[in-house]
PDB file of N, CA and C in Angstrom:
ATOM      1  N   MET A  12      99.983  71.723 173.553  1.00  0.00           N
ATOM      2  CA  MET A  12      99.998  72.367 172.254  1.00  0.00           C
ATOM      3  C   MET A  12      99.910  71.286 171.183  1.00  0.00           C
ATOM      4  N   GLN A  13      99.057  71.523 170.208  1.00  0.00           N
ATOM      5  CA  GLN A  13      99.011  70.642 169.054  1.00  0.00           C
ATOM      6  C   GLN A  13      99.578  71.390 167.864  1.00  0.00           C
ATOM      7  N   VAL A  14     100.134  70.624 166.923  1.00  0.00           N
ATOM      8  CA  VAL A  14     100.728  71.211 165.729  1.00  0.00           C
ATOM      9  C   VAL A  14     100.281  70.431 164.496  1.00  0.00           C
ATOM     10  N   ASN A  15     100.283  71.119 163.368  1.00  0.00           N
ATOM     11  CA  ASN A  15     100.096  70.496 162.066  1.00  0.00           C
ATOM     12  C   ASN A  15     101.470  70.186 161.505  1.00  0.00           C
ATOM     13  N   VAL A  16     101.626  69.011 160.942  1.00  0.00           N
ATOM     14  CA  VAL A  16     102.890  68.625 160.334  1.00  0.00           C
ATOM     15  C   VAL A  16     102.652  68.408 158.839  1.00  0.00           C
ATOM     16  N   PHE A  17     103.447  69.088 158.033  1.00  0.00           N
ATOM     17  CA  PHE A  17     103.398  68.955 156.582  1.00  0.00           C
ATOM     18  C   PHE A  17     104.739  68.414 156.110  1.00  0.00           C
ATOM     19  N   VAL A  18     104.738  67.644 155.043  1.00  0.00           N
ATOM     20  CA  VAL A  18     105.969  67.127 154.464  1.00  0.00           C
ATOM     21  C   VAL A  18     106.078  67.655 153.041  1.00  0.00           C
ATOM     22  N   SER A  19     107.289  68.094 152.667  1.00  0.00           N
ATOM     23  CA  SER A  19     107.497  68.621 151.321  1.00  0.00           C
ATOM     24  C   SER A  19     107.743  67.481 150.346  1.00  0.00           C
ATOM     25  N   LYS A  20     107.402  67.728 149.116  1.00  0.00           N
ATOM     26  CA  LYS A  20     107.711  66.768 148.066  1.00  0.00           C
ATOM     27  C   LYS A  20     109.222  66.823 147.843  1.00  0.00           C
ATOM     28  N   ALA A  21     109.846  65.666 147.815  1.00  0.00           N
ATOM     29  CA  ALA A  21     111.300  65.605 147.646  1.00  0.00           C
ATOM     30  C   ALA A  21     111.671  66.012 146.227  1.00  0.00           C
ATOM     31  N   SER A  22     112.609  66.924 146.118  1.00  0.00           N
ATOM     32  CA  SER A  22     113.146  67.313 144.824  1.00  0.00           C
ATOM     33  C   SER A  22     114.314  66.406 144.492  1.00  0.00           C
ATOM     34  N   GLU A  23     114.709  66.411 143.258  1.00  0.00           N
ATOM     35  CA  GLU A  23     115.849  65.601 142.844  1.00  0.00           C
ATOM     36  C   GLU A  23     117.087  66.015 143.622  1.00  0.00           C
ATOM     37  N   GLY A  24     117.689  65.062 144.316  1.00  0.00           N
ATOM     38  CA  GLY A  24     118.897  65.322 145.082  1.00  0.00           C
ATOM     39  C   GLY A  24     118.656  65.929 146.448  1.00  0.00           C
ATOM     40  N   GLU A  25     117.401  66.137 146.847  1.00  0.00           N
ATOM     41  CA  GLU A  25     117.095  66.715 148.147  1.00  0.00           C
ATOM     42  C   GLU A  25     116.147  65.815 148.908  1.00  0.00           C
ATOM     43  N   GLU A  26     116.303  65.806 150.209  1.00  0.00           N
ATOM     44  CA  GLU A  26     115.408  65.061 151.095  1.00  0.00           C
ATOM     45  C   GLU A  26     114.180  65.926 151.386  1.00  0.00           C
ATOM     46  N   PRO A  27     113.055  65.302 151.702  1.00  0.00           N
ATOM     47  CA  PRO A  27     111.891  66.100 152.092  1.00  0.00           C
ATOM     48  C   PRO A  27     112.132  66.780 153.446  1.00  0.00           C
ATOM     49  N   ALA A  28     111.403  67.844 153.681  1.00  0.00           N
ATOM     50  CA  ALA A  28     111.481  68.567 154.953  1.00  0.00           C
ATOM     51  C   ALA A  28     110.120  68.507 155.623  1.00  0.00           C
ATOM     52  N   LEU A  29     110.111  68.716 156.927  1.00  0.00           N
ATOM     53  CA  LEU A  29     108.863  68.795 157.680  1.00  0.00           C
ATOM     54  C   LEU A  29     108.620  70.250 158.064  1.00  0.00           C
ATOM     55  N   LEU A  30     107.429  70.717 157.815  1.00  0.00           N
ATOM     56  CA  LEU A  30     107.009  72.056 158.215  1.00  0.00           C
ATOM     57  C   LEU A  30     106.031  71.882 159.359  1.00  0.00           C
ATOM     58  N   ILE A  31     106.347  72.482 160.494  1.00  0.00           N
ATOM     59  CA  ILE A  31     105.522  72.372 161.691  1.00  0.00           C
ATOM     60  C   ILE A  31     104.832  73.714 161.900  1.00  0.00           C
ATOM     61  N   LEU A  32     103.502  73.695 161.880  1.00  0.00           N
ATOM     62  CA  LEU A  32     102.711  74.905 162.091  1.00  0.00           C
ATOM     63  C   LEU A  32     101.829  74.709 163.313  1.00  0.00           C
ATOM     64  N   PRO A  33     101.502  75.796 164.004  1.00  0.00           N
ATOM     65  CA  PRO A  33     100.571  75.649 165.121  1.00  0.00           C
ATOM     66  C   PRO A  33      99.233  75.150 164.597  1.00  0.00           C
ATOM     67  N   TYR A  34      98.510  74.443 165.437  1.00  0.00           N
ATOM     68  CA  TYR A  34      97.203  73.937 165.066  1.00  0.00           C
ATOM     69  C   TYR A  34      96.182  75.054 165.197  1.00  0.00           C
ATOM     70  N   GLY A  35      95.394  75.286 164.161  1.00  0.00           N
ATOM     71  CA  GLY A  35      94.341  76.288 164.235  1.00  0.00           C
ATOM     72  C   GLY A  35      94.162  77.012 162.919  1.00  0.00           C
ATOM     73  N   PRO A  36      93.112  77.783 162.821  1.00  0.00           N
ATOM     74  CA  PRO A  36      92.773  78.446 161.555  1.00  0.00           C
ATOM     75  C   PRO A  36      93.741  79.553 161.136  1.00  0.00           C
ATOM     76  N   ALA A  37      94.515  80.095 162.054  1.00  0.00           N
ATOM     77  CA  ALA A  37      95.435  81.188 161.718  1.00  0.00           C
ATOM     78  C   ALA A  37      96.764  80.686 161.154  1.00  0.00           C
ATOM     79  N   ALA A  38      97.013  79.396 161.228  1.00  0.00           N
ATOM     80  CA  ALA A  38      98.281  78.851 160.740  1.00  0.00           C
ATOM     81  C   ALA A  38      98.338  78.937 159.216  1.00  0.00           C
ATOM     82  N   ALA A  39      99.481  79.370 158.707  1.00  0.00           N
ATOM     83  CA  ALA A  39      99.650  79.501 157.262  1.00  0.00           C
ATOM     84  C   ALA A  39     101.087  79.194 156.878  1.00  0.00           C
ATOM     85  N   ILE A  40     101.245  78.611 155.717  1.00  0.00           N
ATOM     86  CA  ILE A  40     102.593  78.344 155.203  1.00  0.00           C
ATOM     87  C   ILE A  40     103.237  79.693 154.888  1.00  0.00           C
ATOM     88  N   PRO A  41     104.443  79.928 155.402  1.00  0.00           N
ATOM     89  CA  PRO A  41     105.107  81.212 155.169  1.00  0.00           C
ATOM     90  C   PRO A  41     105.307  81.459 153.663  1.00  0.00           C
ATOM     91  N   PRO A  42     105.237  82.719 153.247  1.00  0.00           N
ATOM     92  CA  PRO A  42     105.356  83.038 151.819  1.00  0.00           C
ATOM     93  C   PRO A  42     106.602  82.454 151.144  1.00  0.00           C
ATOM     94  N   HIS A  43     107.745  82.464 151.840  1.00  0.00           N
ATOM     95  CA  HIS A  43     108.976  81.982 151.213  1.00  0.00           C
ATOM     96  C   HIS A  43     109.000  80.462 151.051  1.00  0.00           C
ATOM     97  N   LEU A  44     108.043  79.749 151.655  1.00  0.00           N
ATOM     98  CA  LEU A  44     107.973  78.293 151.516  1.00  0.00           C
ATOM     99  C   LEU A  44     106.783  77.844 150.659  1.00  0.00           C
ATOM    100  N   GLN A  45     106.001  78.783 150.178  1.00  0.00           N
ATOM    101  CA  GLN A  45     104.815  78.437 149.405  1.00  0.00           C
ATOM    102  C   GLN A  45     105.137  77.897 148.015  1.00  0.00           C
ATOM    103  N   GLY A  46     106.347  78.083 147.547  1.00  0.00           N
ATOM    104  CA  GLY A  46     106.731  77.564 146.237  1.00  0.00           C
ATOM    105  C   GLY A  46     106.965  76.059 146.238  1.00  0.00           C
ATOM    106  N   LEU A  47     107.066  75.460 147.414  1.00  0.00           N
ATOM    107  CA  LEU A  47     107.247  74.014 147.535  1.00  0.00           C
ATOM    108  C   LEU A  47     105.892  73.329 147.590  1.00  0.00           C
ATOM    109  N   GLU A  48     105.864  72.077 147.204  1.00  0.00           N
ATOM    110  CA  GLU A  48     104.640  71.294 147.296  1.00  0.00           C
ATOM    111  C   GLU A  48     104.596  70.628 148.673  1.00  0.00           C
ATOM    112  N   TRP A  49     103.568  70.941 149.473  1.00  0.00           N
ATOM    113  CA  TRP A  49     103.425  70.420 150.822  1.00  0.00           C
ATOM    114  C   TRP A  49     102.212  69.504 150.900  1.00  0.00           C
ATOM    115  N   ARG A  50     102.350  68.438 151.663  1.00  0.00           N
ATOM    116  CA  ARG A  50     101.253  67.498 151.909  1.00  0.00           C
ATOM    117  C   ARG A  50     101.058  67.393 153.416  1.00  0.00           C
ATOM    118  N   HIS A  51      99.799  67.499 153.857  1.00  0.00           N
ATOM    119  CA  HIS A  51      99.525  67.393 155.292  1.00  0.00           C
ATOM    120  C   HIS A  51      99.820  65.975 155.738  1.00  0.00           C
ATOM    121  N   LEU A  52     100.590  65.842 156.804  1.00  0.00           N
ATOM    122  CA  LEU A  52     100.996  64.530 157.299  1.00  0.00           C
ATOM    123  C   LEU A  52     100.250  64.150 158.573  1.00  0.00           C
ATOM    124  N   ALA A  53     100.149  65.078 159.528  1.00  0.00           N
ATOM    125  CA  ALA A  53      99.542  64.702 160.807  1.00  0.00           C
ATOM    126  C   ALA A  53      99.220  65.929 161.638  1.00  0.00           C
ATOM    127  N   ILE A  54      98.344  65.717 162.610  1.00  0.00           N
ATOM    128  CA  ILE A  54      98.144  66.648 163.718  1.00  0.00           C
ATOM    129  C   ILE A  54      98.675  65.899 164.926  1.00  0.00           C
ATOM    130  N   THR A  55      99.634  66.498 165.600  1.00  0.00           N
ATOM    131  CA  THR A  55     100.287  65.815 166.714  1.00  0.00           C
ATOM    132  C   THR A  55     100.774  66.854 167.717  1.00  0.00           C
ATOM    133  N   SER A  56     101.666  66.465 168.596  1.00  0.00           N
ATOM    134  CA  SER A  56     102.257  67.401 169.549  1.00  0.00           C
ATOM    135  C   SER A  56     103.739  67.570 169.213  1.00  0.00           C
ATOM    136  N   PRO A  57     104.350  68.665 169.647  1.00  0.00           N
ATOM    137  CA  PRO A  57     105.775  68.869 169.382  1.00  0.00           C
ATOM    138  C   PRO A  57     106.660  67.794 170.020  1.00  0.00           C
ATOM    139  N   GLU A  58     106.111  67.088 171.005  1.00  0.00           N
ATOM    140  CA  GLU A  58     106.870  66.031 171.680  1.00  0.00           C
ATOM    141  C   GLU A  58     106.963  64.746 170.855  1.00  0.00           C
ATOM    142  N   ASP A  59     106.205  64.651 169.782  1.00  0.00           N
ATOM    143  CA  ASP A  59     106.179  63.435 168.967  1.00  0.00           C
ATOM    144  C   ASP A  59     107.585  63.138 168.439  1.00  0.00           C
ATOM    145  N   LYS A  60     108.099  61.977 168.769  1.00  0.00           N
ATOM    146  CA  LYS A  60     109.461  61.585 168.382  1.00  0.00           C
ATOM    147  C   LYS A  60     109.616  61.428 166.870  1.00  0.00           C
ATOM    148  N   LEU A  61     108.518  61.213 166.163  1.00  0.00           N
ATOM    149  CA  LEU A  61     108.597  61.059 164.710  1.00  0.00           C
ATOM    150  C   LEU A  61     108.971  62.363 164.006  1.00  0.00           C
ATOM    151  N   ILE A  62     108.784  63.493 164.677  1.00  0.00           N
ATOM    152  CA  ILE A  62     109.194  64.771 164.088  1.00  0.00           C
ATOM    153  C   ILE A  62     110.713  64.834 163.990  1.00  0.00           C
ATOM    154  N   GLY A  63     111.392  64.265 164.962  1.00  0.00           N
ATOM    155  CA  GLY A  63     112.845  64.189 164.899  1.00  0.00           C
ATOM    156  C   GLY A  63     113.570  65.466 165.260  1.00  0.00           C
ATOM    157  N   ALA A  64     112.945  66.317 166.053  1.00  0.00           N
ATOM    158  CA  ALA A  64     113.600  67.556 166.481  1.00  0.00           C
ATOM    159  C   ALA A  64     113.291  67.790 167.958  1.00  0.00           C
ATOM    160  N   ASP A  65     114.115  68.601 168.586  1.00  0.00           N
ATOM    161  CA  ASP A  65     113.945  68.934 169.997  1.00  0.00           C
ATOM    162  C   ASP A  65     112.656  69.718 170.202  1.00  0.00           C
ATOM    163  N   THR A  66     111.857  69.287 171.160  1.00  0.00           N
ATOM    164  CA  THR A  66     110.577  69.930 171.452  1.00  0.00           C
ATOM    165  C   THR A  66     110.751  71.416 171.743  1.00  0.00           C
ATOM    166  N   GLY A  67     111.738  71.763 172.537  1.00  0.00           N
ATOM    167  CA  GLY A  67     111.985  73.162 172.874  1.00  0.00           C
ATOM    168  C   GLY A  67     112.303  74.004 171.657  1.00  0.00           C
ATOM    169  N   GLU A  68     113.112  73.472 170.759  1.00  0.00           N
ATOM    170  CA  GLU A  68     113.462  74.214 169.544  1.00  0.00           C
ATOM    171  C   GLU A  68     112.232  74.448 168.672  1.00  0.00           C
ATOM    172  N   ILE A  69     111.363  73.446 168.582  1.00  0.00           N
ATOM    173  CA  ILE A  69     110.142  73.588 167.791  1.00  0.00           C
ATOM    174  C   ILE A  69     109.254  74.672 168.390  1.00  0.00           C
ATOM    175  N   GLU A  70     109.050  74.616 169.695  1.00  0.00           N
ATOM    176  CA  GLU A  70     108.180  75.587 170.357  1.00  0.00           C
ATOM    177  C   GLU A  70     108.730  77.007 170.258  1.00  0.00           C
ATOM    178  N   VAL A  71     110.038  77.178 170.409  1.00  0.00           N
ATOM    179  CA  VAL A  71     110.653  78.507 170.287  1.00  0.00           C
ATOM    180  C   VAL A  71     110.510  79.023 168.861  1.00  0.00           C
ATOM    181  N   SER A  72     110.779  78.182 167.880  1.00  0.00           N
ATOM    182  CA  SER A  72     110.675  78.602 166.483  1.00  0.00           C
ATOM    183  C   SER A  72     109.247  79.006 166.130  1.00  0.00           C
ATOM    184  N   ILE A  73     108.266  78.239 166.601  1.00  0.00           N
ATOM    185  CA  ILE A  73     106.867  78.592 166.342  1.00  0.00           C
ATOM    186  C   ILE A  73     106.521  79.917 167.018  1.00  0.00           C
ATOM    187  N   ALA A  74     106.979  80.117 168.242  1.00  0.00           N
ATOM    188  CA  ALA A  74     106.704  81.365 168.963  1.00  0.00           C
ATOM    189  C   ALA A  74     107.343  82.570 168.267  1.00  0.00           C
ATOM    190  N   GLU A  75     108.557  82.403 167.757  1.00  0.00           N
ATOM    191  CA  GLU A  75     109.281  83.518 167.137  1.00  0.00           C
ATOM    192  C   GLU A  75     108.903  83.755 165.685  1.00  0.00           C
ATOM    193  N   HIS A  76     108.689  82.665 164.929  1.00  0.00           N
ATOM    194  CA  HIS A  76     108.506  82.783 163.478  1.00  0.00           C
ATOM    195  C   HIS A  76     107.132  82.351 162.972  1.00  0.00           C
ATOM    196  N   GLY A  77     106.387  81.638 163.821  1.00  0.00           N
ATOM    197  CA  GLY A  77     105.079  81.139 163.402  1.00  0.00           C
ATOM    198  C   GLY A  77     105.141  79.758 162.778  1.00  0.00           C
ATOM    199  N   TYR A  78     106.336  79.187 162.664  1.00  0.00           N
ATOM    200  CA  TYR A  78     106.521  77.858 162.091  1.00  0.00           C
ATOM    201  C   TYR A  78     107.869  77.303 162.518  1.00  0.00           C
ATOM    202  N   ALA A  79     108.046  76.013 162.306  1.00  0.00           N
ATOM    203  CA  ALA A  79     109.365  75.384 162.482  1.00  0.00           C
ATOM    204  C   ALA A  79     109.607  74.527 161.253  1.00  0.00           C
ATOM    205  N   LEU A  80     110.821  74.529 160.760  1.00  0.00           N
ATOM    206  CA  LEU A  80     111.201  73.739 159.605  1.00  0.00           C
ATOM    207  C   LEU A  80     112.236  72.713 160.055  1.00  0.00           C
ATOM    208  N   VAL A  81     111.932  71.443 159.838  1.00  0.00           N
ATOM    209  CA  VAL A  81     112.808  70.364 160.271  1.00  0.00           C
ATOM    210  C   VAL A  81     113.341  69.657 159.044  1.00  0.00           C
ATOM    211  N   LYS A  82     114.649  69.692 158.898  1.00  0.00           N
ATOM    212  CA  LYS A  82     115.297  69.007 157.780  1.00  0.00           C
ATOM    213  C   LYS A  82     115.956  67.743 158.306  1.00  0.00           C
ATOM    214  N   PRO A  83     115.999  66.698 157.486  1.00  0.00           N
ATOM    215  CA  PRO A  83     116.631  65.454 157.936  1.00  0.00           C
ATOM    216  C   PRO A  83     118.122  65.657 158.213  1.00  0.00           C
ATOM    217  N   THR A  84     118.605  64.936 159.195  1.00  0.00           N
ATOM    218  CA  THR A  84     120.033  64.983 159.509  1.00  0.00           C
ATOM    219  C   THR A  84     120.633  63.624 159.254  1.00  0.00           C
ATOM    220  N   GLY A  85     121.904  63.589 159.129  1.00  0.00           N
ATOM    221  CA  GLY A  85     122.567  62.322 159.010  1.00  0.00           C
ATOM    222  C   GLY A  85     123.142  62.130 157.693  1.00  0.00           C
TER     223      GLY A  85
END
């Protein structure tokens, strides 16, 4: 499986988030996240360690919701 990775523009006092969408023409930013400014970062696989989230969680979220949202931890 390949995925598109988008990064949000950081707001004051907030860290950027990663939006993971399936790769392909049907992928779309969910309506409730369209108010944020997103920049395409990469096409990769859910296993990519740079995403910083569990591969299984990403795949389940994409299957259930059509996207996965990864926020920085720490």
